[in-house]
XYZ file of C-alpha atoms in Angstrom:
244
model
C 47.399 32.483 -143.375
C 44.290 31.694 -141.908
C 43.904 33.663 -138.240
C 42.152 32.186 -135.026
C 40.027 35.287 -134.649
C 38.476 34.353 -138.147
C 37.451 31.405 -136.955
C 36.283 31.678 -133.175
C 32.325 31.813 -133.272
C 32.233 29.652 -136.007
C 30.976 26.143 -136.846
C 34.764 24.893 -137.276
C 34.857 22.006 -139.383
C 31.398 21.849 -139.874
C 29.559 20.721 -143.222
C 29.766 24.102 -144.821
C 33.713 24.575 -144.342
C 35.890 24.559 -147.679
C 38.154 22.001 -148.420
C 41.711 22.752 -148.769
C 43.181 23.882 -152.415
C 46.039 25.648 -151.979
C 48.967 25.174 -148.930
C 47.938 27.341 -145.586
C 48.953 28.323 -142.342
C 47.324 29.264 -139.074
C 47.537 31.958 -136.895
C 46.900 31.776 -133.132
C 46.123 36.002 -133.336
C 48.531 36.247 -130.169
C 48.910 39.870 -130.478
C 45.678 40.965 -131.142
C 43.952 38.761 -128.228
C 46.919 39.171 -125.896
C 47.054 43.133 -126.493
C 43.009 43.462 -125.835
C 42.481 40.988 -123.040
C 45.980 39.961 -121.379
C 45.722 36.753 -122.576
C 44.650 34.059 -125.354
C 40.459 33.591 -125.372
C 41.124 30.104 -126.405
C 42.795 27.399 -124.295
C 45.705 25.205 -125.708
C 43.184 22.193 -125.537
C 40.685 24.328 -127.623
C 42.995 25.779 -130.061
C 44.836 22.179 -130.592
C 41.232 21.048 -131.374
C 40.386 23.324 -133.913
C 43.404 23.056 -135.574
C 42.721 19.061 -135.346
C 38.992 19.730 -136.465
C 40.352 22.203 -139.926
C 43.003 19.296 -140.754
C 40.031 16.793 -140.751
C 37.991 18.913 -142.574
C 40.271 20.686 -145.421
C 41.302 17.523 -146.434
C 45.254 18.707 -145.777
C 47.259 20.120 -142.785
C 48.329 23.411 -142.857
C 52.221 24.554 -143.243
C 52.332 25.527 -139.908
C 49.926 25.850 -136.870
C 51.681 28.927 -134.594
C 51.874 27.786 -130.595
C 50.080 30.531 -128.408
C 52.988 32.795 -128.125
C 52.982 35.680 -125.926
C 54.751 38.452 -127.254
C 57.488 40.982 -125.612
C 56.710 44.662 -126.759
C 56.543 46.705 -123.114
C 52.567 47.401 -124.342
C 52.355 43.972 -123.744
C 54.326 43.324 -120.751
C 52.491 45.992 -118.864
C 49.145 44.617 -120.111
C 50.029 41.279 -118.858
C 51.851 42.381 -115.835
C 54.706 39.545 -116.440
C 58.057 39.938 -117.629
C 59.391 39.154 -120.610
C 61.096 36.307 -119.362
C 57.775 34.526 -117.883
C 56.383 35.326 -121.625
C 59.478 33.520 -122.944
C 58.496 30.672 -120.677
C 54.635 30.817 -121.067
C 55.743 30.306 -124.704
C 57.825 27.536 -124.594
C 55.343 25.504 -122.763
C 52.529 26.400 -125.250
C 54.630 24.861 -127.832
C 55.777 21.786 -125.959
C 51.971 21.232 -124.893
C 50.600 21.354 -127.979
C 53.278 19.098 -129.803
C 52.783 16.769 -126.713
C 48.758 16.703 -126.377
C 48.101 17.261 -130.343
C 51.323 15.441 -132.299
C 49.806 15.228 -135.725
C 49.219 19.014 -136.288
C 53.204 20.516 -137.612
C 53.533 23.358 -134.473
C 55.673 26.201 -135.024
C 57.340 27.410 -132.311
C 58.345 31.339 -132.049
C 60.938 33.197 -130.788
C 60.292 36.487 -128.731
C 62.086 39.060 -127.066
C 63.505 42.843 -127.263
C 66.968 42.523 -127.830
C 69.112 40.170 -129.455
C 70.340 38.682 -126.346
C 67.229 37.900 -125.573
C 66.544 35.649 -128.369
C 69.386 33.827 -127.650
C 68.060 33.343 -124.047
C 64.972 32.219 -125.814
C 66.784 29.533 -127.993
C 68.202 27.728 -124.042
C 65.228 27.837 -122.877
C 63.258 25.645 -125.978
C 66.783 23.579 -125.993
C 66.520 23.157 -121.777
C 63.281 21.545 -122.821
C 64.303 19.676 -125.354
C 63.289 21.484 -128.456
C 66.069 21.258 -131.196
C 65.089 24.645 -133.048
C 67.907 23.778 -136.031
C 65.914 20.551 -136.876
C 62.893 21.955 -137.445
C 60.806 23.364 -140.881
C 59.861 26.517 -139.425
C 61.044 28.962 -136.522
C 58.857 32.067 -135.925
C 59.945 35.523 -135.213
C 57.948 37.352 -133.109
C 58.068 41.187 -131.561
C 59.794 42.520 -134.667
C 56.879 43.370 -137.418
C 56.391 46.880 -135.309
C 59.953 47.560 -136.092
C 61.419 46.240 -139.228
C 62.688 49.334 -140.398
C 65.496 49.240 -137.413
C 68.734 47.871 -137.309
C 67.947 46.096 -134.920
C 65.528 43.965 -136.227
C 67.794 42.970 -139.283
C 70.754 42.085 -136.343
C 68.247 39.730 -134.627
C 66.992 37.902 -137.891
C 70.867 37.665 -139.021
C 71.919 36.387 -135.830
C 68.850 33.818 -135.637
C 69.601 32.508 -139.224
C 73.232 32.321 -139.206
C 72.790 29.562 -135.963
C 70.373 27.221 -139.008
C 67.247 28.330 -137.949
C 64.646 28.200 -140.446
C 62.685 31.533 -140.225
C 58.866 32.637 -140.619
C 58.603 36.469 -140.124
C 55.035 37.602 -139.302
C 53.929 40.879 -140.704
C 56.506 41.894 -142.964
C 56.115 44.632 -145.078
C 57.649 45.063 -148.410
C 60.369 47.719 -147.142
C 61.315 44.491 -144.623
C 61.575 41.999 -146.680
C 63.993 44.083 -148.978
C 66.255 44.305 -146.637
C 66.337 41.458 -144.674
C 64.385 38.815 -146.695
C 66.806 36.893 -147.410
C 67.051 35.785 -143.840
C 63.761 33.898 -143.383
C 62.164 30.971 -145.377
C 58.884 32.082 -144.997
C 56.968 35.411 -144.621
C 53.275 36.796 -144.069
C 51.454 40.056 -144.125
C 48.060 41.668 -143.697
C 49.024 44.644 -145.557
C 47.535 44.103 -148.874
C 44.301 43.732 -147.272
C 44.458 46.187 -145.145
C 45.857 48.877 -147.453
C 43.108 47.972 -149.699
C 40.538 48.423 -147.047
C 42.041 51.837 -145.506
C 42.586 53.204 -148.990
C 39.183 51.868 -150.793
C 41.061 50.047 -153.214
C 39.022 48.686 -155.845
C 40.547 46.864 -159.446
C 38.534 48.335 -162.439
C 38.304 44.232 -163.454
C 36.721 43.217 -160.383
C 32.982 41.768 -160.306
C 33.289 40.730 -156.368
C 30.502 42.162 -154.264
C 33.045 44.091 -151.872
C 33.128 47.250 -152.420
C 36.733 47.189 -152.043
C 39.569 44.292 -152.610
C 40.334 43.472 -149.133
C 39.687 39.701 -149.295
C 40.412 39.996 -153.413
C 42.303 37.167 -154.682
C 43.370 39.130 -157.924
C 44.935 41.910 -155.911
C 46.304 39.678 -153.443
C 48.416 38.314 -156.284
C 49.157 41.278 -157.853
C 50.817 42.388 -153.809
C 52.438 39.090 -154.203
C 54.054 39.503 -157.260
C 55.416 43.057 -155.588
C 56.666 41.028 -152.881
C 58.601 38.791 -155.343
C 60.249 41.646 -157.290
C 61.339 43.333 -153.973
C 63.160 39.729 -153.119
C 64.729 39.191 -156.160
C 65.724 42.856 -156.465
C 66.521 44.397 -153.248
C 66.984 48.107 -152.847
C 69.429 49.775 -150.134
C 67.087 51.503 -147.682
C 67.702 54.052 -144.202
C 66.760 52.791 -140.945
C 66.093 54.433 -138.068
C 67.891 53.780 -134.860
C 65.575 52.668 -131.567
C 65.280 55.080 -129.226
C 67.014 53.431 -125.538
């Protein structure tokens, strides 16, 4: 999962960009941007023409390219000063924009909201314009990573799969994706490198000049293989309940 902030203020597709050996995804950073500066930093025509420029150069498109989805936590809302319904919206048309104005890249379109219903609301609006969600690869799920360890986010993924949606959770953790995992087709996280980073982690094998393993491949397999042991063996966990 490659993120747009990664690659803003960067020769994108220039001669010194890596060609394309395993499958990959990218990231439009919507929280992150939208959370510091009320919006994205990139227009849709800028961010469909990177994504256009790293297909050309990898030599491969990615799994998914996210839309520029704005997401619904009430941080956000009050940062933006819209409701979450006009974030729904602004959502929707990043995703039909980009899939009209840049129709080779594969667009993901995400979900957002607060509350179950809301999803739902979410899914009429991409069908009122025209967006069959059931026929597509991928779905996103956003505005849940901050609280996986509710109820409610397990009712909201359940409810979204059992209508044939397809799902792609962003920033699950491990204690997530046991219990809800087997909802979603797809998953990411920027734990592993970000636990590794916070807690210095450093494998005794490792020759890397880091002085920790935050962009490790080794250890990122090793988190991987943790995340396929807590899929295949899921473990009964207590969640707490969000506050009204």
């Amino acid at each position: 999962m490659i993120s747009a902030n990664a690659l803003m203020n960067r020769q994108v597709g220039g001669p010194r960009s890596p060609m394309a050996r395993c499958r990959y995804a990218l990231d439009s950073a919507g929280f992150s941007q939208v959370s510091k500066h009320g919006d994205y930093l990139l227009g849709p025509d800028e961010w469909g023409g990177m994504v256009y420029r790293l297909m050309d150069r990898f030599g491969a498109p990615p799994v998914f390219a996210s839309c520029q989805d704005f997401m619904t936590e009430p941080q956000i809302t009050a940062r933006t000063g819209f409701t979450v319904a006009q974030h729904q919206a602004f959502t929707v048309d990043s995703y039909v924009y980009l899939v009209e104005q840049f129709p080779a890249a594969p667009w993901m379109p995400v979900l957002q909201g607060q509350r179950v219903g809301e999803y739902l609301d979410h899914c009429a609006m991409y069908k009122a314009a025209g967006v069959d969600l059931a026929a597509l690869p991928l779905v996103g799920v956003g505005s849940v990573c901050r609280r996986q360890g509710t109820k409610e986010a397990g009712h909201i993924l359940a409810e979204l799969a059992g209508r044939g949606l397809a799902l792609h959770g962003f920033g699950l953790k491990l204690s997530g994706l046991r219990a809800y995992g087997h909802h979603l087709a797809s998953a990411d996280s920027y734990a592993w490198s970000y636990g590794a980073r916070r807690r210095r982690v450093r494998l005794p094998e490792c020759t890397h000049r880091a002085a920790d393993c935050r962009t490790c491949r080794r250890y990122a397999l090793l988190w991987r293989d943790r995340v396929v042991e807590a899929l295949e063996a899921p473990k009964q966990l207590t969640f707490s309940t969000p506050s009204q």
